[in-house]
Coordinates of C-alpha atoms in Angstrom, one line a residue:
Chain A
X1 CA 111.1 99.8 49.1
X2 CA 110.8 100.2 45.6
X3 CA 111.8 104.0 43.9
X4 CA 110.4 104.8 40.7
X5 CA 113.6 104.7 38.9
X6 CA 114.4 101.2 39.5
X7 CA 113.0 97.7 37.7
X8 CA 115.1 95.1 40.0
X9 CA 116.3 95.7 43.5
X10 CA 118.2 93.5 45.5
X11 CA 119.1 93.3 49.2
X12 CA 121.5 90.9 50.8
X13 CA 120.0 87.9 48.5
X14 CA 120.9 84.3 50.3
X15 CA 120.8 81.3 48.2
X16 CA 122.4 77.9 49.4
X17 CA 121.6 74.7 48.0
X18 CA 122.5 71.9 50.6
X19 CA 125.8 72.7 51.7
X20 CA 127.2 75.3 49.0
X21 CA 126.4 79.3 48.9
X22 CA 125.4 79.8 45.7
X23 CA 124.3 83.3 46.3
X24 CA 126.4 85.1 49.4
X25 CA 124.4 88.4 50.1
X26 CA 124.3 90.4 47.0
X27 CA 123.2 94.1 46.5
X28 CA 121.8 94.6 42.9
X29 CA 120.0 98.0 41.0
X30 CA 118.5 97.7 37.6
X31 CA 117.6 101.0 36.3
X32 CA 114.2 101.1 34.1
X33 CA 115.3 101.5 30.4
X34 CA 118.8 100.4 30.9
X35 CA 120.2 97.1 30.0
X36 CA 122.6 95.1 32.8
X37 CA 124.7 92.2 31.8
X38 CA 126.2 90.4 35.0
X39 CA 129.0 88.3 34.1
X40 CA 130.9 86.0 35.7
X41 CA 132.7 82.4 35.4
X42 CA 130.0 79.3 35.4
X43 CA 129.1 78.7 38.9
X44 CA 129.1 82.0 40.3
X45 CA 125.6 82.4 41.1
X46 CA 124.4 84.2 37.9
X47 CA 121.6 81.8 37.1
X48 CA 120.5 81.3 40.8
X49 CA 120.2 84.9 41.3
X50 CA 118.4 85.8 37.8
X51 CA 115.6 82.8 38.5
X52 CA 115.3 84.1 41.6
X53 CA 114.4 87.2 40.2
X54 CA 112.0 85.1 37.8
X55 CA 110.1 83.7 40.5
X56 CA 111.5 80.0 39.4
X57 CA 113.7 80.1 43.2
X58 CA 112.6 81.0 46.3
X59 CA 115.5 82.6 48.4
X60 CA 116.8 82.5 51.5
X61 CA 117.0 86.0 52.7
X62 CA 117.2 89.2 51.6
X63 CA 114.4 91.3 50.0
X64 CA 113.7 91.3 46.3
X65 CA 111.3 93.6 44.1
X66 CA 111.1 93.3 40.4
X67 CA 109.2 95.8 39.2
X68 CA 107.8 96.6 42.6
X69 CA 106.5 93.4 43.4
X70 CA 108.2 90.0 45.0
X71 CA 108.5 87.8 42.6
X72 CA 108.0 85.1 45.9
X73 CA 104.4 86.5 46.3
X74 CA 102.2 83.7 45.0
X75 CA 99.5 85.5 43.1
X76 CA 101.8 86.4 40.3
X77 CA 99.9 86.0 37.1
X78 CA 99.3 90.1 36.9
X79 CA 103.2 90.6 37.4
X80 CA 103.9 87.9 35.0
X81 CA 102.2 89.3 32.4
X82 CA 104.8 92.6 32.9
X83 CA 108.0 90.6 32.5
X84 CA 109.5 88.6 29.5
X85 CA 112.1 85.4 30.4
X86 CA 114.4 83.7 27.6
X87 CA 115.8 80.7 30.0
X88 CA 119.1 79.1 29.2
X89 CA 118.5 76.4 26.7
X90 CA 115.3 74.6 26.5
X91 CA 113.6 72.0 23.6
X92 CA 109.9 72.5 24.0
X93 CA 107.5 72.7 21.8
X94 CA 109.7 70.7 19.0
X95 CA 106.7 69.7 17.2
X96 CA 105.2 72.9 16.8
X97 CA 106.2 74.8 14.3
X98 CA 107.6 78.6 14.7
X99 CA 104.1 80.5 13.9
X100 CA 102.5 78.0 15.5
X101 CA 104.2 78.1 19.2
X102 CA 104.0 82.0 18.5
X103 CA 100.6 82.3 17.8
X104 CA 99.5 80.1 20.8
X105 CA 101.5 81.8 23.6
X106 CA 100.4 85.0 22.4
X107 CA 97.3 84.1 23.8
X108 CA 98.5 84.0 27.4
X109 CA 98.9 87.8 27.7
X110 CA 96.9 91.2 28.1
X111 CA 98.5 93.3 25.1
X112 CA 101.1 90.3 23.3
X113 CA 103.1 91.9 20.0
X114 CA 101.7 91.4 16.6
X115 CA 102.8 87.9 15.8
X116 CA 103.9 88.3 12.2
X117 CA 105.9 91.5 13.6
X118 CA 107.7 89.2 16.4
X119 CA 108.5 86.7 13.9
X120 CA 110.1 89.5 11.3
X121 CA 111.6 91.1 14.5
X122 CA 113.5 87.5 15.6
X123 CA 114.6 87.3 11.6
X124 CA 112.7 83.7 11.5
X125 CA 109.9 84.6 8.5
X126 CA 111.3 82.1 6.0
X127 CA 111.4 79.3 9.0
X128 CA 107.5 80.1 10.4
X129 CA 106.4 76.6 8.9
X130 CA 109.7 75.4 10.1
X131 CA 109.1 72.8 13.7
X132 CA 111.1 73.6 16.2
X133 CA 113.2 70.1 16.1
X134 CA 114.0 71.6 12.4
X135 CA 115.6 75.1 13.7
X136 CA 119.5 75.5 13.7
X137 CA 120.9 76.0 17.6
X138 CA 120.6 79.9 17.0
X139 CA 117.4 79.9 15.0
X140 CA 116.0 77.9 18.1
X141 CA 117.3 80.6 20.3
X142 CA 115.9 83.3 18.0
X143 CA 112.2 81.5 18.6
X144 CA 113.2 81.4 22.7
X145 CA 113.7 85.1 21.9
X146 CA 110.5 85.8 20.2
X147 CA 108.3 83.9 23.1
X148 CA 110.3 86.1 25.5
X149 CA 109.5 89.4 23.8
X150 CA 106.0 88.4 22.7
X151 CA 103.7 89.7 25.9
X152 CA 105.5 93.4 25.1
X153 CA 107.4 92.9 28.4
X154 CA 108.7 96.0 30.4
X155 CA 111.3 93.3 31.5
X156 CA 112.9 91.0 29.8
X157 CA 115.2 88.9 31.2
X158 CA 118.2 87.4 28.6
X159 CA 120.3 84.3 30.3
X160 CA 123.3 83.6 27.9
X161 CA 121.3 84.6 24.8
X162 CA 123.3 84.4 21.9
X163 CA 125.3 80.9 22.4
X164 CA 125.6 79.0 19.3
X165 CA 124.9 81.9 17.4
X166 CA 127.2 82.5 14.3
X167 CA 128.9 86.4 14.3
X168 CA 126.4 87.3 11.9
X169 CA 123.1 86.0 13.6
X170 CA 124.9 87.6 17.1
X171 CA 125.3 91.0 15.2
X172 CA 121.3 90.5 14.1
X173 CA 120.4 89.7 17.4
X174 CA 122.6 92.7 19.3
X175 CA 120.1 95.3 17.0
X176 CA 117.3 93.1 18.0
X177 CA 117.8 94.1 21.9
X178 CA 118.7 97.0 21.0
X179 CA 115.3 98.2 19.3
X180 CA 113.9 96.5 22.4
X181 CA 115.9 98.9 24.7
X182 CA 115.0 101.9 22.3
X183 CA 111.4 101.0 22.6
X184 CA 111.8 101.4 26.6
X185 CA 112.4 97.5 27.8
X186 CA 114.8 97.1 30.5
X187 CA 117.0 94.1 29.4
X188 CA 118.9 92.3 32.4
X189 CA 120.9 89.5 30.5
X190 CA 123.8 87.1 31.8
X191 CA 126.7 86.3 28.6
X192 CA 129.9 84.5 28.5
X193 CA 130.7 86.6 25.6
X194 CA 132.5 90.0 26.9
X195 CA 132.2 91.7 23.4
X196 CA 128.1 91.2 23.7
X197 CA 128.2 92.8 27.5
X198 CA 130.6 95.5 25.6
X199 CA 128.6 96.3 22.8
X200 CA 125.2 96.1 24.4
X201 CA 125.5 96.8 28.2
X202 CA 124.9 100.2 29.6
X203 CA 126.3 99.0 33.3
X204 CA 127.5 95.4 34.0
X205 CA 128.5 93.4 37.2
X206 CA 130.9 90.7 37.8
X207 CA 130.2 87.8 39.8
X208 CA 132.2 85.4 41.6
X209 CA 131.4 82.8 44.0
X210 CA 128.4 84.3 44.9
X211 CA 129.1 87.9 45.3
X212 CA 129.3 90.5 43.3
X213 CA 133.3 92.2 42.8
X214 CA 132.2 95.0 41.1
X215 CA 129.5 97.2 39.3
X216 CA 130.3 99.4 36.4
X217 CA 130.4 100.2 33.1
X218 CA 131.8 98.1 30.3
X219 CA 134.4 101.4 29.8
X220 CA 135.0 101.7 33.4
X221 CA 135.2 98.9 34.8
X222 CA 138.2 97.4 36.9
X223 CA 139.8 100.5 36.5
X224 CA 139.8 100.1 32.4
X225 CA 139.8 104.0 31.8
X226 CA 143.5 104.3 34.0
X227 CA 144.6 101.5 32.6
X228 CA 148.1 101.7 31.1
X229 CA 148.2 101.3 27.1
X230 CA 150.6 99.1 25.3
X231 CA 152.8 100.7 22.6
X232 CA 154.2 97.9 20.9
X233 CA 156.5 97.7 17.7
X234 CA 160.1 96.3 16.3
X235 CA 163.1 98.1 16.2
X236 CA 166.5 96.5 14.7
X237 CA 164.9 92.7 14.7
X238 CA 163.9 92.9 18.1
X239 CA 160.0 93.6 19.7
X240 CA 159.8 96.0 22.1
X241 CA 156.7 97.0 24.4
X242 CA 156.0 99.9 26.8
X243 CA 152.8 100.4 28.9
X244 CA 152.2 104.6 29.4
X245 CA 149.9 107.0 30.2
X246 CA 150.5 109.3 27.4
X247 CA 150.8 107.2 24.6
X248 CA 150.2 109.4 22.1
X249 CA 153.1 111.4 23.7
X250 CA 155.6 108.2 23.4
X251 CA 154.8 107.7 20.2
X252 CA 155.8 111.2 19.1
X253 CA 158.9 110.8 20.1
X254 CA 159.3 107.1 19.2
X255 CA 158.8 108.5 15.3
X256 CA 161.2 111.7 15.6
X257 CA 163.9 108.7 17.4
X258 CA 163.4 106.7 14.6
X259 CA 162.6 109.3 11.9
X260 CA 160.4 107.1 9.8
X261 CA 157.8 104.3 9.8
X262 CA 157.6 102.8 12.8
X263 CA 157.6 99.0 12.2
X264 CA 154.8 96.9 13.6
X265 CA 153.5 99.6 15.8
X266 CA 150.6 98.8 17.6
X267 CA 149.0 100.7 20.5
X268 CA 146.6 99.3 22.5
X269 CA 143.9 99.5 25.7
X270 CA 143.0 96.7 27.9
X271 CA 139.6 95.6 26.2
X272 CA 136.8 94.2 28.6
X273 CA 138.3 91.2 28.1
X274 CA 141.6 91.5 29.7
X275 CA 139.9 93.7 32.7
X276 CA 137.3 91.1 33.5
X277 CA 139.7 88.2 33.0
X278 CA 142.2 89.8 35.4
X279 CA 139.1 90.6 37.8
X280 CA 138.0 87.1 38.0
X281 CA 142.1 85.8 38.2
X282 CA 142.8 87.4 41.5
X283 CA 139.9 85.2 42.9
X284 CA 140.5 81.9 41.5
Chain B
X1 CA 98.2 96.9 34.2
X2 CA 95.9 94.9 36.1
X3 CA 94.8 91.4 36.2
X4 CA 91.3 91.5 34.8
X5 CA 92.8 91.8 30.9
X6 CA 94.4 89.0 31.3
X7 CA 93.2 85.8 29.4
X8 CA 90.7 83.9 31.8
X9 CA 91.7 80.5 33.2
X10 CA 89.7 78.5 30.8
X11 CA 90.6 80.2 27.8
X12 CA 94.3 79.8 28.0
X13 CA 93.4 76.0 29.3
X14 CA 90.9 75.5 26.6
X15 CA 93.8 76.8 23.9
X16 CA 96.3 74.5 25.7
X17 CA 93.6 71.6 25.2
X18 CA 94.2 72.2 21.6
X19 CA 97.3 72.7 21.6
X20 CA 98.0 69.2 22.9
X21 CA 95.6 67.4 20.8
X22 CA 97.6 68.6 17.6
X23 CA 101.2 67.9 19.1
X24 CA 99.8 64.3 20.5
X25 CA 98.5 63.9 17.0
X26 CA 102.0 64.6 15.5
X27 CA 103.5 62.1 17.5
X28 CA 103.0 58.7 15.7
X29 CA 104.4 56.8 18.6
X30 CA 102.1 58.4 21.1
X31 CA 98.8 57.9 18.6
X32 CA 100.5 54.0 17.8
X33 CA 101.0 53.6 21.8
X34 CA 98.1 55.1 23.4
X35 CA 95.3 54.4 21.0
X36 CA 96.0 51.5 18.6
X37 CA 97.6 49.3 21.3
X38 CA 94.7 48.1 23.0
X39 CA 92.6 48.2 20.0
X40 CA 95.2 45.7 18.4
X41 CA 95.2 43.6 22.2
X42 CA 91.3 43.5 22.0
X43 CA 91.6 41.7 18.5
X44 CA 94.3 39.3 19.8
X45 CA 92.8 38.3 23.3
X46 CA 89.4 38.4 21.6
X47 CA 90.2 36.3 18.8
X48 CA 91.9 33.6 20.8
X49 CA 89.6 33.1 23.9
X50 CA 86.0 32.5 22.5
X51 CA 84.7 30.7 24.8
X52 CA 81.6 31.1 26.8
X53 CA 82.2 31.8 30.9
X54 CA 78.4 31.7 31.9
X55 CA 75.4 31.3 29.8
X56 CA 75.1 33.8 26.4
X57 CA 78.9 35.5 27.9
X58 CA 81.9 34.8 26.3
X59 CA 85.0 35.6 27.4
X60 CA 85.9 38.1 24.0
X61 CA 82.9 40.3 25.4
X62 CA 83.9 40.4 29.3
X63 CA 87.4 41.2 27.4
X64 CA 85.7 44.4 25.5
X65 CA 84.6 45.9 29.0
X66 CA 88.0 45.3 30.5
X67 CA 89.9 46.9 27.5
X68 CA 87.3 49.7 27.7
X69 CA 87.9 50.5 31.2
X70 CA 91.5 49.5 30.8
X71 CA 91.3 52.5 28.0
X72 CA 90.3 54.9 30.5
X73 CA 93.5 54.2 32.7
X74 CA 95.9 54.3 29.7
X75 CA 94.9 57.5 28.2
X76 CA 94.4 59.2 31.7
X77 CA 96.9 57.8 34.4
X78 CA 99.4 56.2 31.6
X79 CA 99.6 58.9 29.4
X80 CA 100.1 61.4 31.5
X81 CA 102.7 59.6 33.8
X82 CA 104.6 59.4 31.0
X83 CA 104.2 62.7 29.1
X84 CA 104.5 65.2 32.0
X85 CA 108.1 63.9 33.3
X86 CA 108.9 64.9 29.5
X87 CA 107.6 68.1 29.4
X88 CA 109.2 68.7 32.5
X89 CA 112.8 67.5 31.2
X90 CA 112.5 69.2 28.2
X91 CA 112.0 72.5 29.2
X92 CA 107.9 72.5 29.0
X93 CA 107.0 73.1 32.3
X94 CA 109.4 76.0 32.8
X95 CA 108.7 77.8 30.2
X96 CA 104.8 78.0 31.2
X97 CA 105.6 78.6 34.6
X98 CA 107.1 81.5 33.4
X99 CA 104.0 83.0 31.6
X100 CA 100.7 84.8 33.1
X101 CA 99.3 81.0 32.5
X102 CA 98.2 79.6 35.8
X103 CA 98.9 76.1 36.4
X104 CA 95.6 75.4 36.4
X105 CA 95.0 75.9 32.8
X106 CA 97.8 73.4 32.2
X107 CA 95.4 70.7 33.9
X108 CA 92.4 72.0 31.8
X109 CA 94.6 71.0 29.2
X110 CA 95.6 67.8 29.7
X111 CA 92.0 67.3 30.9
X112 CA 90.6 67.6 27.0
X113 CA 93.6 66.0 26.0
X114 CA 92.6 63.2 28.3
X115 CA 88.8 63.5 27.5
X116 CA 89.4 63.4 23.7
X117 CA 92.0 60.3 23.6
X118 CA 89.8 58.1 26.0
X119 CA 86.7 59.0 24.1
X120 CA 88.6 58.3 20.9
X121 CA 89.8 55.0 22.9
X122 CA 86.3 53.6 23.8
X123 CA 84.9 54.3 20.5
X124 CA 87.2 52.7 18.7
X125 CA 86.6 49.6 21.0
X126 CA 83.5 49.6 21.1
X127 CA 83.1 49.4 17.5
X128 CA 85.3 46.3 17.3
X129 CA 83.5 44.7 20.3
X130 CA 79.9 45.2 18.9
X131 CA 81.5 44.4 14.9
X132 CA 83.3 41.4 16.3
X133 CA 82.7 40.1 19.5
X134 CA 79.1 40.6 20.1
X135 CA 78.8 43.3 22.5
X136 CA 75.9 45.2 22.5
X137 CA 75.4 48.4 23.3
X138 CA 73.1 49.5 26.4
X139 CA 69.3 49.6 25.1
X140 CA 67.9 51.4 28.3
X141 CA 69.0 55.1 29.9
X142 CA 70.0 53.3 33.2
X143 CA 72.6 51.4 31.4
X144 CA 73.7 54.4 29.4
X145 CA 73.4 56.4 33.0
X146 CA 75.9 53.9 34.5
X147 CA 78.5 54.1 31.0
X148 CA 78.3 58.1 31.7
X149 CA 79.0 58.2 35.4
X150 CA 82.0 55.2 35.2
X151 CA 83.3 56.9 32.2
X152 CA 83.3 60.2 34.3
X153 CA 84.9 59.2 37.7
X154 CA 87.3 57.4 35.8
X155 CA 88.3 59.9 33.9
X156 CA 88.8 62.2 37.1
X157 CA 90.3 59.6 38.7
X158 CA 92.8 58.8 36.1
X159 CA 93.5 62.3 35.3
X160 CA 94.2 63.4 38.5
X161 CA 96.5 60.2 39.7
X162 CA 98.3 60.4 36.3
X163 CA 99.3 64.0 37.4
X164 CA 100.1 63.0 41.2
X165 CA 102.4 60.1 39.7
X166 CA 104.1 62.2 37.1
X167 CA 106.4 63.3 40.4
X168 CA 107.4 59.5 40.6
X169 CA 109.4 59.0 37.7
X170 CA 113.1 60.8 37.9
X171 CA 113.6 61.4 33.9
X172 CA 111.3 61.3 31.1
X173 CA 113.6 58.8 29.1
X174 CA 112.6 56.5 32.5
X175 CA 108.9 57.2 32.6
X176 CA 107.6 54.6 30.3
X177 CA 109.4 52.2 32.4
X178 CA 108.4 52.9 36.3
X179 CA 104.4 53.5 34.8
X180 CA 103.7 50.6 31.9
X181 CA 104.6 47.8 34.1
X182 CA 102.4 49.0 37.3
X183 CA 99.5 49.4 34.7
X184 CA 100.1 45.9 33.2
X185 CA 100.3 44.2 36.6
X186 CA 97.1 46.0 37.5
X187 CA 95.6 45.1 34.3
X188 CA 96.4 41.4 35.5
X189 CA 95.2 42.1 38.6
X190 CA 92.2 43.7 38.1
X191 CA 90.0 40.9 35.1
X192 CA 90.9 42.7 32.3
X193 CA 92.7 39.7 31.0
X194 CA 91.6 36.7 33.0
X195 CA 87.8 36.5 34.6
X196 CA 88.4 37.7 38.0
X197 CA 86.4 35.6 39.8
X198 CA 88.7 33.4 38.9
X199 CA 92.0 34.9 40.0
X200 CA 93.6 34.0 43.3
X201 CA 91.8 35.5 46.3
X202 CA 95.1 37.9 47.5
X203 CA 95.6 38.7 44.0
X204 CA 91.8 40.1 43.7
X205 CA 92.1 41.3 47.3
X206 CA 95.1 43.9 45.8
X207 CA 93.2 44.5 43.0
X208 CA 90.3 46.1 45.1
X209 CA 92.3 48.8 46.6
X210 CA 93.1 50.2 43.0
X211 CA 90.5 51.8 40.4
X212 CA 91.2 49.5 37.7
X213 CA 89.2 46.6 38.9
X214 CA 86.1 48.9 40.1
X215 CA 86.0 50.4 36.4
X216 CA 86.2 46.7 34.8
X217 CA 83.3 45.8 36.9
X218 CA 81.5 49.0 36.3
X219 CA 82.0 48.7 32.6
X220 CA 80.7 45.1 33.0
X221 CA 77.6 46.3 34.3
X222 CA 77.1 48.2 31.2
X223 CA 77.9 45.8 28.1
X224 CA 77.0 42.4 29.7
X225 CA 73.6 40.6 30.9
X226 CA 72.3 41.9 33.7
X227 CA 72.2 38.0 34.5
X228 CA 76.1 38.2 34.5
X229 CA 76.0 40.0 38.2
X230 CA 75.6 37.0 39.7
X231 CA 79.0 35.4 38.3
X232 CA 81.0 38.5 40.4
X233 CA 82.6 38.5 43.7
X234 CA 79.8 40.0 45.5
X235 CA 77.0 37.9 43.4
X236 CA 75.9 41.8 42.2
X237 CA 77.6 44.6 40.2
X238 CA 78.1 46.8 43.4
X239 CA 77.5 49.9 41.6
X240 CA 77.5 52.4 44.9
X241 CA 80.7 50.7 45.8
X242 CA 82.0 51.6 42.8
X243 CA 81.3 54.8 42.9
X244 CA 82.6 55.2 46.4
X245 CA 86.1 53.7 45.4
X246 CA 86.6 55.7 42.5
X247 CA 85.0 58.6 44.2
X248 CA 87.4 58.6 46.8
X249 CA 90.2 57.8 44.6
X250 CA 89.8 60.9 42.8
X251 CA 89.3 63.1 45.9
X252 CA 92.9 61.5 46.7
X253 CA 94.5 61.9 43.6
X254 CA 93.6 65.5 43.9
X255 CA 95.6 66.2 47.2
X256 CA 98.2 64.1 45.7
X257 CA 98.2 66.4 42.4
X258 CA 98.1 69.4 44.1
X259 CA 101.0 67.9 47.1
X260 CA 103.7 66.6 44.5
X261 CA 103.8 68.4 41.6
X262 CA 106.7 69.6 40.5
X263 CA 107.7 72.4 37.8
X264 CA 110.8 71.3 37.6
X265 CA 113.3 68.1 38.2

């Protein structure tokens, strides 16, 4: 079932756990060398569906091949070997320091990465002697990310990556996947953050309740591209605000109307934000 | 890519082995705990009941075997009771089961782990029982023949039913609680702290299903007089039986191991 072009396809996955769908019959593509955020609010079935693509879940229907095998298959050690995982939050290995975890795992794969070069790569060098019960939240995430990426993966799976990071260590880490992507590693990652899907995503899906509203691209989606933009600015003590198609237009003759400086004037698209937000609104 | 470049089985185990030598080394509570415990026990039951229970036996040197054998179910079954619900609340587990490593090299790894603390264990009482307590240390091959093979089964046996009970406990926090207390009892049970001859007959008839009181008899046969065998149950040290019952035992606790556990809660 598997084409050449794709690392993940999904089928009609069924996931319930006792009496609750957590995954309703979801169609899913990943593209080799792309990277795919799925969003969605907590509870929509983003987790469920990624482990099941991990191999941690067993589903209840549908057909699943990542990277043209089922993860479901027992003998999975080859396929394994191809794939990278960075779970949600973990706190193993707190008594082993950075190089140390590193160096060991490395040792569980056919062709790992240089260990010194994952370490530079994750930003971590000055914290290599550092145990893992010493690491801030986000240099702790940076080490989840360096075990992930260590077996040179062709897939790396990313589930809320960058959570607890500061702005500075989430700009570090957005050229970190990047690089990865440049270097030919599908990425399929979940976020909460919609700038992170925005900046990083090259096609994205949201999730609700276990199904899957739409899949796009973070400039595309939910109809972002026709979207109306706000022209917004104050005139005689008052704000006023007009959604157009041809803003560019309205403000042309907003300037010759007023013949000067516009006060306040702000003009505006719906970012990712709004889009997704909406999205998700009209189901809750 | 295929399968053959991958790291054998025994390496990645082997490396594990290692690798949890030097983080049960970092703990201080785990070394404290699993090794100096019954080392410090041996020194207080030892020093307080000297007195002979037959002819040239006193009770600190039917102590020594007890402990010893006693060390092989607190490093093996105890130990990993405890220490595998952890690993599997704090991530651990997953995060393996997520690599090329099979789960089998996990078990070769908590095998040496295993293999190193209860050698460490029985050394360390050993040297306190011969130093303090006047145990001597088997003169003949059979003797040493019997410490090898005891030593062995229990360590299988251990091993194995400490992986099959690590599905037992819900949490990690509550491990410590559900497995020291069934290893104490047993420990009552079994004459590691009272001669069990002298124990009631239910409370020896219990014991009997369980390893604990076969490896306290086996470990008997080693370290005291032959002319002690006739003080046991049987009037002899029922060395096939014991290696039947642990035998079996370790058989079981390999279904079991294989049956319950669990990657994750």
């Amino acid at each position: 079932m598997s084409s050449n072009s794709s690392a993940i396809e999904v089928r009609g996955l069924l996931k319930s756990y006792s009496n609750h769908v957590a995954v309703a019959g979801i169609d899913l593509d990943v593209k080799k060398g792309e990277i795919f955020a799925l969003l969605g609010p907590n509870g929509a079935g983003k987790t469920t569906t990624v482990e099941i693509l991990e191999g941690y879940r067993y589903r209840d229907g549908g057909s699943v091949s990542v990277l043209g095998v089922d993860p479901a298959d027992t003998d999975v050690r080859a396929w394994r070997n191809r794939i990278g995982i960075v779970l949600q939050s973990t706190k193993d290995a707190a008594d082993l320091t950075v190089e140390e975890a590193i160096s060991h795992f490395a040792g569980y794969y056919s062709h790992p990465r240089n260990v010194d070069e994952v370490i530079n790569a994750v930003g971590l060098n000055e914290k290599r002697k550092a145990k893992g019960e010493q690491l801030s939240g986000g240099q702790r995430r940076r080490l989840d990310v360096a075990l992930g990426i260590l077996g040179n993966p062709e897939l790396l799976f990313l589930d809320e990556p960058t959570t607890g990071f500061d702005p500075e260590a989430r700009r570090a880490f957005w050229d970190l996947i990047r690089q990865l992507k440049s270097d030919g590693t599908t990425i399929l990652m979940t976020t909460h953050y919609l700038d992170e899907a925005e900046a990083l995503a090259d096609r994205l899906a949201v999730m609700t309740d276990g199904k899957i509203l739409e899949v796009s691209t973070p400039t595309l989606l939910g109809g972002r591209a026709r979207a109306k933009a706000r022209v917004s600015w104050s005139e005689n003590g008052k704000s006023n605000l007009e959604l157009t198609d041809s803003p560019t237009q309205f403000v042309n003759q907003l300037s010759v109307r007023i013949g000067g400086e516009i006060q306040d004037l702000s003009v505006s698209r719906p970012n990712l934000e709004d889009i997704y937000l909406e999205m998700i609104g009209e189901k809750v | 890519m295929s399968q053959s470049k991958l790291p054998s089985t025994l390496k990645i185990g082997v490396s594990r082995g290692f690798l949890e030598l030097k983080q049960f080394f970092r703990q201080r509570e785990s070394v404290v705990f699993t090794l100096l415990f019954p080392v410090l026990l041996l020194l207080i039951f030892g020093s307080v009941f000297k007195d002979e229970i037959a002819p040239g036996v006193t009770f600190s040197q039917y102590f020594v075997a007890g402990m010893i054998a006693s060390g092989l179910v607190n490093t093996g079954f105890q130990q990993l009771a405890i220490t595998i619900p952890m690993e599997r609340d704090d991530g651990t587990l997953k995060r393996l089961r997520g690599t090329p490593a099979p789960a089998s090299s996990y078990f070769i790894g908590k095998i040496i782990l295993v293999f190193v603390s209860m050698s460490i264990q029985v050394i360390l009482l050993l040297i306190f029982g011969v130093l303090l307590y006047g145990i001597s240390l088997p003169s003949d091959g059979a003797h040493w023949l019997t410490f090898i093979w005891v030593m062995l089964l229990g360590l299988i046996s251990s091993t194995l039913l400490g992986i099959a009970f690590s599905s037992v406990p819900k949490s990690g926090r509550g491990a410590s609680a559900v497995v020291s207390p069934i290893v104490i009892i047993l420990q009552f049970f079994s004459g590691v702290f009272f001669v069990f001859t002298q124990l009631p007959t239910w409370m020896q008839n219990f014991a009997a299903i369980f390893p604990l009181k076969w490896l306290t008899q086996g470990m008997r046969a080693v370290f005291l007089p032959d002319s002690f065998a006739a003080q046991e149950v049987a009037g002899s040290w029922e060395l096939g039986k014991i290696a039947l019952l642990l035998g079996a035992w370790s058989v079981a606790g390999f279904f079991l191991a294989l049956k319950t556990f669990r990657w994750e809660k």
